[in-house]
Amino acid sequence: HQSQVSHATSVPLSFESDGCQTDLDDEDPASEAERGATSKCRATSVPVAQANREGPRVEDVLIWELFVKGLKQVGGEQIEVVSSGIWDGSEGMLELVVHHAVGDVWDRLAAMVVATTTRGRIVLKGAQVVPEAVARAIEEANVRPSVPGPGSLRPSVQALCEVLQLKLPGRLKDFLENTEVSVLPSAAGWDGVDGMDDEAPEAGPSGDLARQMLAVEALKMQLGFIDAQICHLERRLLLAPCLEESLHSEIKSLRRTQFLVEGEREAAETAVQSALFEVADTTGQQVTQIGVRIRQGASQSLRGHSIGAAVALIRGALAQSGPWAHYAAFQFSTMLQREQELHQDFVCFYHSYSFASLLYEVHAEVARQIFDLPDSCPPLPRLSVPEGALTDLKSLQNIALLSQDHSAGFRALGLSTSCSIFASGSEAPPLSCFMSGYSCTDLSFHSLLVMFLKQYCQCAGKGSKSAKTIADELVEIAERHKLPTSAYGESGGAGKRKVRKSAALAATSELSGYMLQIFVRRDIVETFAYPSHAMGVPIPGGIADYTMVSGSKADGQARVLFHPPTFLDSSKVQMFHYCARPLQSCMSATVPESRGSLIKQLRRVLRPVLKRRGEICSSLQLGPAA
């Protein structure tokens, strides 16, 4: 079994919007790349007052935030951080109060460290008595050579301490003299300062936003790896011309992957920079202008829509979504591009979800252990065929006629989906559900998780963990990674959760949007999907005609029979995974709260307790594939 990766597919991209066209030639993708055609989702979001100024670089803002947080933690009684501001791309100010030993010439001094694009300098605040010797020493410090940007914070604070002849404790002295703040901290201690606590950073720029920045850095590292691999293959091509055909194919695939990853990086960085502007903006006049680029070509979702109309629909749906709309716009562009590539052979479905995210990720992790799937395989809505499940499409239709698509038999394999990104006649329209998610609340996901674990984990015998204990550990991991967990209470649906949750997480957690894009091959789709009204009530006719012939455009919804053996076979079904923010998509296990980190921690809990592969396969009751 093989599964499609959720990002970095090896396909060319071409977008069109606002009268401009950018193409990556299908025969020679390198030619356009060499001419600089690597921009895919250009978007701007700046306060009105800053409309003509370039935004801050992600790396610079991260350096600023990490140094400030470190100084707050090690400053102790001598250096008090009063206000840290934010690096806005041209300037940043750090307000300090320095305390001296009682009996010295001075005992308290208020100062500002001002960092600009050219240098850092120390400014004494007014309305305080400053000894002449201190003022003169600070003037001398300000004429010394200085590094530009946020990197000037550390040497400026160090110079302030030196001219004031402060006797620093060891930890603070080491921090100022020896610590080079890391731009890409590890998951164990995100602020890059040895000895610091590794608890989750607080909300705000130094919390969630800092981790989103790390996701952008991970994309840059991925691009570096791709570049290195391309260079390696090009050198092999010179040394082994007999392998020309296969190497050319591999290089072409990597260049296409490079194109898509670069597009995601650009969109993610634009979103982060816009979020930083939003934090720094005190005018309340933040203006978000979303750029969406869509190429011409046949597509299920685009049937009945012009390119301009599609762009307008995406912009309208994301108008109130703030800075992260830039990343979501790129995700929608990618969905449409994949539709166009697979349109001839596949019918496309969209499945929005939120509360089910943990359950789907657990299914995927168990599938990895059984079928040796890569970490990048998407979350799986279903993995087993439980007792009482309706296993054929006709049975699903019959029970849905009684408005029973919420019954256990239907839900065991039945999946609610939309037939187009622009579907308005759906219970979960993708455009409106992507940012915040969609989920049923009339069931306990905790119970579903426990039942699944009882089947496939060693939960019996002396010394074994119970399925409930394992489930609680998994829910705690989900909480730490900001997955929505309120529906994992033992008593039932949303609002009844009993598992522990820290005050910090309670204050910052919010419903997150996830989307699965499911392509089912046209020659088998009528066996696994039917068009429907609300509650799964069937619409006469087949799904292929419903999506591509009936009416003026693809709209409405469908119910999909998610038969695991079929949907894990990439020759029959291809699936892709999309998230509303860069961190949710990031596959680097070293980035805190990323999907890669989530998978790593789920594996740590599940791998020791899973039954043997043969036992699991027999328990899955997968039945014959189509």
XYZ file of C-alpha atoms in Angstrom:
626
model
C 0.000 0.000 0.000
C 1.087 3.540 -0.747
C -0.332 6.899 0.233
C -0.008 10.344 -1.323
C 1.898 12.943 0.626
C 0.019 15.993 1.864
C 2.530 18.515 0.513
C 5.394 18.833 -1.952
C 3.891 16.832 -4.768
C 5.904 16.577 -7.961
C 3.681 18.646 -10.248
C 4.038 21.922 -12.145
C 2.119 25.010 -11.043
C 0.692 27.851 -13.096
C -1.517 30.584 -11.713
C -3.576 33.341 -13.264
C -5.292 36.235 -11.537
C -5.866 39.941 -12.096
C -4.868 39.646 -15.720
C -1.405 38.146 -15.233
C -0.264 34.663 -16.138
C 2.737 32.710 -14.786
C 3.514 29.330 -16.286
C 6.017 26.643 -15.459
C 6.626 24.773 -18.673
C 5.649 21.143 -18.318
C 8.474 19.958 -20.538
C 11.232 22.068 -19.009
C 10.320 23.347 -15.544
C 13.898 24.464 -14.971
C 13.720 27.080 -17.700
C 11.083 29.156 -15.952
C 12.752 28.656 -12.591
C 15.978 30.039 -14.044
C 14.108 33.110 -15.264
C 12.857 33.705 -11.744
C 9.279 32.522 -12.183
C 8.944 31.177 -8.671
C 6.226 33.442 -7.277
C 2.952 31.670 -6.696
C 0.796 33.372 -4.102
C 1.798 37.011 -3.783
C -0.244 38.797 -1.150
C 0.218 41.909 0.953
C -1.197 42.993 4.279
C 0.076 46.174 5.899
C -1.253 48.967 8.086
C -2.218 52.002 6.018
C 0.547 54.073 7.597
C 3.116 51.460 6.552
C 1.815 50.716 3.090
C 5.048 51.735 1.361
C 7.434 50.024 3.785
C 8.786 46.503 3.489
C 7.672 44.180 6.284
C 9.964 42.609 8.883
C 11.858 39.463 8.030
C 10.657 36.428 9.952
C 14.188 35.609 11.113
C 14.694 39.131 12.518
C 11.444 39.119 14.475
C 12.246 35.693 15.872
C 15.715 36.835 17.002
C 14.111 39.809 18.727
C 11.450 37.774 20.495
C 13.817 35.045 21.615
C 16.360 37.481 23.080
C 13.670 39.431 24.950
C 12.151 36.286 26.415
C 15.590 35.033 27.466
C 16.459 38.364 29.127
C 13.155 38.304 31.020
C 14.017 34.899 32.402
C 17.648 35.541 33.393
C 17.563 39.252 34.186
C 16.800 38.571 37.818
C 16.829 41.551 40.186
C 19.327 43.597 38.176
C 17.748 43.981 34.732
C 14.001 44.455 34.540
C 12.314 44.346 31.118
C 9.583 46.992 31.303
C 8.435 46.907 27.679
C 9.812 45.055 24.662
C 7.838 46.374 21.718
C 8.336 44.478 18.469
C 10.774 44.594 15.561
C 8.742 46.084 12.691
C 11.359 45.810 9.960
C 13.009 49.167 10.543
C 13.093 49.781 14.281
C 12.464 48.218 17.668
C 12.716 49.500 21.236
C 13.441 47.633 24.457
C 12.694 49.522 27.689
C 14.749 48.455 30.721
C 15.212 49.401 34.344
C 18.679 48.571 35.680
C 19.029 48.178 39.440
C 22.318 48.744 41.286
C 23.422 47.827 44.806
C 22.188 50.172 47.549
C 24.855 52.718 48.568
C 26.325 53.209 45.096
C 26.143 56.526 43.216
C 22.847 55.429 41.720
C 20.431 52.600 42.513
C 17.952 52.686 39.619
C 18.325 53.717 35.991
C 15.684 53.706 33.260
C 16.988 53.262 29.708
C 15.885 52.354 26.206
C 17.800 50.141 23.805
C 16.847 51.297 20.308
C 17.654 48.966 17.397
C 17.508 50.265 13.831
C 18.517 48.920 10.430
C 21.934 50.572 10.815
C 22.912 50.132 14.493
C 21.788 49.828 18.096
C 22.043 52.615 20.657
C 21.275 53.275 24.339
C 18.972 56.159 25.289
C 18.499 57.331 28.878
C 14.918 58.171 29.746
C 14.112 61.687 30.963
C 12.916 62.850 34.386
C 15.611 61.004 36.305
C 18.833 62.058 37.959
C 21.730 60.593 36.007
C 25.307 60.928 37.270
C 27.482 62.787 34.764
C 29.981 59.947 34.612
C 27.196 57.495 33.682
C 25.818 59.759 30.958
C 29.282 60.274 29.479
C 30.034 56.531 29.509
C 26.777 55.781 27.666
C 27.588 58.421 25.050
C 30.931 56.725 24.495
C 29.226 53.326 24.173
C 26.891 54.720 21.507
C 29.769 55.668 19.213
C 31.321 52.228 19.272
C 30.866 50.018 16.164
C 27.497 48.258 16.265
C 25.726 45.510 14.360
C 22.430 46.449 12.645
C 18.911 45.210 13.290
C 17.611 43.086 16.175
C 21.009 41.432 16.478
C 22.196 44.667 18.143
C 20.077 44.013 21.247
C 22.544 41.658 22.922
C 25.708 43.760 22.447
C 23.817 46.946 23.395
C 22.539 45.483 26.661
C 25.987 44.050 27.315
C 27.565 47.484 26.717
C 25.061 49.097 29.091
C 26.018 46.655 31.820
C 29.718 47.280 31.194
C 29.564 51.094 31.365
C 27.475 50.845 34.539
C 30.076 48.428 35.964
C 27.393 45.956 37.014
C 28.466 42.784 38.784
C 26.347 40.241 36.920
C 25.394 36.811 38.250
C 26.823 33.895 36.295
C 23.686 32.978 34.396
C 23.001 36.533 33.190
C 26.655 37.062 32.315
C 26.767 33.849 30.260
C 23.557 34.812 28.495
C 24.898 38.209 27.420
C 28.458 37.143 26.608
C 28.176 33.661 25.160
C 24.638 32.978 23.953
C 23.982 33.239 20.266
C 20.193 33.143 19.961
C 19.165 30.375 17.597
C 16.868 31.225 14.723
C 15.522 27.674 14.624
C 15.295 26.336 18.203
C 14.631 22.719 18.963
C 11.390 21.365 20.377
C 13.035 20.765 23.736
C 13.656 24.452 24.384
C 12.259 26.774 21.790
C 13.994 29.909 23.034
C 17.468 28.529 22.312
C 18.849 29.391 25.777
C 20.491 26.578 27.692
C 19.004 25.930 31.085
C 15.705 27.677 30.359
C 12.428 25.995 31.091
C 10.800 24.442 28.067
C 7.208 25.113 28.948
C 4.952 26.361 26.179
C 5.589 30.052 25.477
C 2.829 32.482 26.328
C 0.280 33.639 23.772
C 1.141 36.523 21.460
C 4.150 37.093 19.202
C 6.446 35.123 21.504
C 4.037 32.187 21.634
C 1.956 30.910 18.740
C 3.446 33.371 16.273
C 6.997 32.331 17.133
C 6.104 28.703 16.406
C 4.484 29.714 13.096
C 7.828 31.376 12.281
C 9.604 28.114 13.005
C 7.289 26.370 10.526
C 8.422 28.890 7.886
C 12.060 28.183 8.759
C 11.388 24.451 8.371
C 10.093 25.092 4.838
C 13.314 26.968 4.064
C 15.336 24.026 5.340
C 13.273 21.692 3.160
C 14.051 23.862 0.139
C 17.732 23.649 1.053
C 17.570 19.860 1.085
C 15.794 19.846 -2.290
C 18.424 22.181 -3.760
C 21.211 19.940 -2.473
C 19.567 16.849 -3.953
C 19.129 18.539 -7.331
C 22.823 19.542 -7.339
C 23.816 15.981 -6.417
C 21.753 14.492 -9.253
C 23.083 17.021 -11.755
C 26.655 16.022 -10.829
C 25.698 12.347 -11.256
C 24.281 13.208 -14.665
C 27.672 14.525 -15.782
C 29.501 11.456 -14.452
C 26.997 8.826 -15.635
C 25.396 9.851 -18.955
C 24.058 6.306 -19.329
C 21.535 7.186 -16.580
C 20.422 10.345 -18.363
C 16.766 9.398 -18.822
C 16.090 8.321 -15.237
C 18.126 11.180 -13.725
C 16.376 13.777 -15.892
C 13.032 12.425 -14.718
C 14.094 12.584 -11.079
C 15.464 16.120 -11.422
C 12.283 17.245 -13.142
C 10.205 15.798 -10.308
C 12.370 17.548 -7.709
C 12.070 20.882 -9.502
C 8.306 20.590 -9.481
C 8.401 19.754 -5.792
C 10.708 22.713 -5.239
C 8.207 24.972 -7.011
C 5.328 23.923 -4.753
C 7.320 24.085 -1.504
C 8.598 27.537 -2.450
C 4.983 28.596 -2.998
C 3.992 27.361 0.441
C 6.986 29.108 2.001
C 6.127 32.395 0.329
C 2.475 32.210 1.399
C 3.362 31.191 4.957
C 5.968 33.949 5.296
C 3.525 36.536 3.950
C 0.948 35.416 6.519
C 3.463 35.600 9.390
C 4.698 39.033 8.329
C 1.110 40.268 8.094
C 0.416 38.899 11.575
C 3.473 40.757 12.879
C 2.219 43.978 11.308
C -1.158 43.371 12.925
C 0.505 43.064 16.345
C 2.601 46.182 15.780
C -0.233 48.261 14.311
C -1.715 50.672 16.863
C -3.913 52.537 14.377
C -6.567 49.849 14.031
C -6.417 50.375 10.263
C -4.982 47.027 9.259
C -5.746 46.365 5.606
C -5.622 42.809 4.257
C -5.335 42.389 0.495
C -5.358 38.737 -0.522
C -3.761 37.680 -3.772
C -5.134 34.475 -5.337
C -3.748 32.941 -8.515
C -5.547 30.198 -10.426
C -4.515 28.706 -13.740
C -6.811 28.005 -16.668
C -7.819 24.369 -17.080
C -10.610 21.867 -16.616
C -11.552 21.335 -12.990
C -14.549 19.950 -11.133
C -14.788 22.958 -8.819
C -14.262 25.486 -11.622
C -17.106 24.140 -13.764
C -19.518 27.027 -14.183
C -17.092 29.551 -12.673
C -14.771 31.921 -14.515
C -11.276 32.406 -13.095
C -12.246 35.896 -11.965
C -15.396 34.664 -10.236
C -13.446 31.902 -8.458
C -10.835 34.408 -7.241
C -13.602 36.696 -5.969
C -15.287 33.825 -4.094
C -12.046 32.867 -2.336
C -11.249 36.461 -1.447
C -14.761 37.047 -0.143
C -14.687 33.915 2.013
C -11.331 34.869 3.550
C -11.963 38.613 3.914
C -12.523 38.366 7.685
C -9.833 35.754 8.335
C -6.999 38.175 9.067
C -3.352 37.551 8.150
C -3.722 33.780 7.879
C -5.978 34.277 4.868
C -2.802 34.464 2.771
C -1.849 30.911 3.680
C -5.409 29.652 3.208
C -5.549 31.299 -0.239
C -2.438 29.360 -1.263
C -4.006 26.142 0.030
C -7.151 26.716 -2.051
C -5.008 27.466 -5.123
C -3.178 24.180 -4.550
C -6.458 22.275 -4.208
C -7.641 23.632 -7.557
C -4.302 22.910 -9.207
C -4.459 19.274 -8.049
C -8.030 19.023 -9.320
C -6.836 20.137 -12.757
C -4.010 17.605 -12.813
C -6.216 14.653 -11.838
C -9.464 15.788 -13.451
C -9.418 13.394 -16.383
C -9.208 10.212 -14.307
C -10.650 11.099 -10.877
C -13.721 12.563 -9.181
C -12.889 14.912 -6.322
C -14.457 15.193 -2.827
C -13.765 17.552 0.080
C -14.095 16.459 3.700
C -13.948 19.205 6.364
C -13.273 18.186 9.964
C -11.943 19.425 13.301
C -12.852 17.362 16.391
C -12.015 14.167 14.510
C -8.427 15.303 13.875
C -6.906 13.299 16.750
C -8.832 10.141 15.850
C -7.796 10.467 12.189
C -4.138 10.961 13.168
C -4.228 7.873 15.413
C -5.680 5.858 12.517
C -2.876 7.122 10.285
C -0.167 6.245 12.810
C -1.460 2.688 13.199
C -1.598 2.402 9.388
C 2.048 3.525 9.199
C 3.062 0.708 11.498
C 1.070 -1.876 9.512
C 1.708 -0.808 5.924
C 5.046 1.051 6.286
C 3.517 4.325 5.136
C 5.588 7.550 5.279
C 5.055 10.139 7.996
C 3.668 12.503 5.382
C 0.657 10.300 4.607
C -2.577 12.184 5.356
C -4.838 11.532 8.345
C -7.200 8.600 7.751
C -10.934 8.941 8.493
C -11.382 5.163 8.787
C -9.015 2.204 9.152
C -11.163 -0.772 10.155
C -14.547 -2.263 9.334
C -16.219 -2.632 12.749
C -19.042 -5.024 13.501
C -22.387 -3.650 12.344
C -20.862 -1.404 9.682
C -22.768 -0.888 6.443
C -20.249 -2.061 3.858
C -21.911 -1.323 0.516
C -23.239 1.864 -1.029
C -26.803 0.604 -1.458
C -27.097 -0.063 2.279
C -25.911 3.472 3.017
C -28.500 4.908 0.631
C -31.323 2.833 2.080
C -30.707 3.886 5.676
C -30.131 7.493 4.602
C -33.611 7.515 3.064
C -34.813 7.228 6.654
C -32.633 10.241 7.556
C -30.359 7.973 9.562
C -26.940 9.008 8.295
C -25.972 9.631 11.938
C -26.565 6.010 12.867
C -23.579 3.950 14.033
C -23.850 1.612 11.035
C -23.734 4.516 8.571
C -20.975 6.398 10.359
C -18.735 3.336 10.583
C -17.626 3.857 6.967
C -19.822 6.691 5.658
C -18.196 10.073 5.127
C -19.889 13.413 4.507
C -18.213 15.373 1.714
C -18.671 18.361 -0.589
C -18.351 18.127 -4.368
C -16.618 21.457 -4.944
C -14.502 24.046 -3.155
C -17.284 26.482 -4.008
C -20.159 24.230 -2.953
C -22.849 26.324 -1.304
C -25.489 23.605 -1.116
C -23.409 21.574 1.334
C -23.692 21.111 5.090
C -19.981 21.977 5.363
C -19.036 24.384 2.543
C -15.240 24.150 2.168
C -14.679 27.885 1.775
C -16.438 28.749 5.024
C -15.348 25.689 7.038
C -11.641 25.572 6.202
C -10.431 28.226 8.647
C -12.495 27.173 11.669
C -13.339 23.537 10.969
C -16.546 21.516 11.006
C -17.605 18.606 13.148
C -20.556 16.719 14.567
C -21.083 17.164 18.301
C -23.620 14.439 19.020
C -21.100 11.701 19.835
C -18.137 11.061 22.130
C -14.877 10.939 20.225
C -13.272 9.687 23.438
C -15.424 6.546 23.274
C -14.549 6.002 19.603
C -10.863 6.352 20.428
C -11.077 3.918 23.347
C -12.929 1.323 21.234
C -10.316 1.587 18.498
C -7.460 1.173 20.986
C -9.099 -1.857 22.614
C -8.999 -3.617 19.250
C -5.415 -2.900 18.285
C -3.467 -2.334 21.500
C -2.345 -4.781 24.181
C -4.677 -3.556 26.893
C -5.130 -6.810 28.794
C -2.880 -8.635 31.198
C -0.889 -7.701 34.249
C 1.043 -4.462 33.912
C -0.699 -3.426 30.682
C -2.166 0.028 30.254
C -5.910 0.232 29.826
C -7.321 1.604 26.587
C -8.720 4.538 28.551
C -5.287 5.375 29.979
C -3.736 5.268 26.504
C -6.569 7.410 25.143
C -6.057 10.017 27.877
C -2.332 10.171 27.082
C -3.136 10.710 23.391
C -5.648 13.456 24.213
C -3.055 15.240 26.349
C -0.630 15.136 23.403
C -3.360 16.556 21.167
C -3.974 19.358 23.654
C -0.297 20.270 23.705
C -0.398 20.485 19.917
C -3.541 22.667 19.960
C -5.823 20.092 18.336
C -9.490 20.614 19.261
C -10.226 18.141 22.078
C -13.419 19.396 23.710
C -15.363 16.479 22.193
C -13.112 13.888 23.886
C -14.942 13.968 27.193
C -16.003 10.625 28.609
C -19.611 11.754 28.895
C -20.332 12.655 25.316
C -20.103 15.518 22.878
C -18.619 18.964 22.898
C -18.689 20.899 26.108
C -18.556 17.770 28.308
C -14.845 17.066 28.285
C -13.383 15.935 31.590
C -9.740 15.494 30.673
C -7.205 17.831 32.218
C -6.358 21.069 30.505
C -4.051 23.834 31.676
C -5.283 27.399 32.044
C -2.809 28.556 29.411
C -4.144 26.129 26.823
C -7.727 26.954 27.741
C -7.008 30.590 27.007
C -5.300 30.073 23.646
C -6.847 26.942 22.131
C -9.350 27.399 19.336
C -11.152 25.270 16.795
C -8.835 24.578 13.861
C -9.757 23.843 10.280
C -8.576 20.767 8.389
C -9.465 19.527 4.925
C -9.036 16.213 3.159
C -9.130 16.284 -0.623
C -10.096 12.809 -1.809
C -9.772 11.719 -5.440
C -11.574 8.489 -6.424
C -10.882 6.969 -9.803
C -13.769 7.464 -12.241
C -14.112 3.794 -13.165
C -14.879 2.812 -9.540
C -16.404 5.978 -8.087
C -20.026 4.846 -8.507
C -19.255 1.964 -6.125
C -18.035 4.292 -3.387
C -19.983 7.575 -3.586
C -23.445 8.951 -4.277
C -24.848 12.505 -4.509
C -27.015 13.516 -1.583
C -29.172 16.095 0.113
C -28.722 16.970 3.786
C -28.621 13.975 6.173
C -27.311 11.832 3.311
C -30.680 11.485 1.561
C -29.806 10.222 -1.958
C -30.248 12.300 -5.101
C -31.243 10.241 -8.171
C -28.451 9.567 -10.637
C -24.737 8.825 -10.433
C -22.026 10.886 -8.797
C -20.009 11.392 -12.013
C -22.945 13.004 -13.822
C -23.847 14.990 -10.709
C -20.421 16.580 -10.495
C -19.720 17.175 -14.193
C -23.025 17.189 -16.121
C -26.052 18.028 -13.959
C -26.816 21.698 -13.428
C -24.648 24.635 -14.366
C -21.861 23.862 -11.884
C -20.612 21.306 -9.398
C -22.348 21.965 -6.103
C -23.918 20.203 -3.178
C -22.656 17.236 -1.291
C -22.025 13.508 -1.477
C -21.645 10.572 0.841
C -18.531 8.450 0.426
C -18.133 4.814 1.487
C -14.604 4.963 2.913
C -13.556 1.356 2.323
C -10.041 1.200 3.881
C -8.331 -1.275 1.498
C -9.514 0.714 -1.509
C -8.738 4.139 -0.091
C -5.232 3.066 0.976
C -4.466 1.980 -2.604
C -3.015 5.030 -4.371
C -3.727 3.524 -7.793
C -7.440 3.849 -6.989
C -7.648 6.745 -4.532
C -5.381 9.711 -3.888
C -5.713 11.866 -0.769
C -4.200 15.196 0.219
C -4.246 16.991 3.549
C -4.594 20.764 4.074
C -4.466 22.925 7.205
C -5.395 26.521 7.919
C -2.006 27.570 9.331
C 1.637 26.740 8.504
C 2.331 25.108 11.881
C -0.471 22.578 11.387
C 1.060 21.545 8.050
C 4.699 21.503 9.174
C 6.196 17.997 9.149
C 9.384 18.856 11.051
C 9.388 16.962 14.356
C 11.752 19.555 15.859
C 9.219 22.388 15.558
C 7.042 22.600 18.703
C 3.313 21.916 18.148
C 3.848 20.997 14.475
C 2.196 18.004 12.842
C 5.602 16.332 12.700
C 5.981 16.762 16.456
C 2.449 15.446 16.993
C 3.162 12.291 14.975
C 6.422 11.701 16.847
C 4.719 11.911 20.244
C 1.731 9.784 19.188
C 4.191 7.149 17.988
C 6.032 7.226 21.305
C 2.803 6.266 23.084
C 1.360 3.859 20.516
C 4.320 1.844 19.277
C 5.054 0.031 22.591
C 1.422 -1.006 23.086
C 0.341 -1.983 19.561
C -0.344 -5.620 18.902
C 1.765 -7.525 16.406
C 1.236 -6.646 12.777
C -0.465 -9.950 11.954
C -2.891 -9.616 14.864
C -3.816 -6.074 13.828
C -4.373 -7.035 10.194
C -6.716 -9.853 11.187
C -8.560 -7.548 13.613
C -9.086 -4.848 11.001
C -11.630 -7.011 9.147
C -10.854 -5.103 5.989
C -12.711 -7.373 3.621
C -12.102 -7.600 -0.135
C -10.963 -4.524 -2.025
C -12.865 -3.273 -5.029
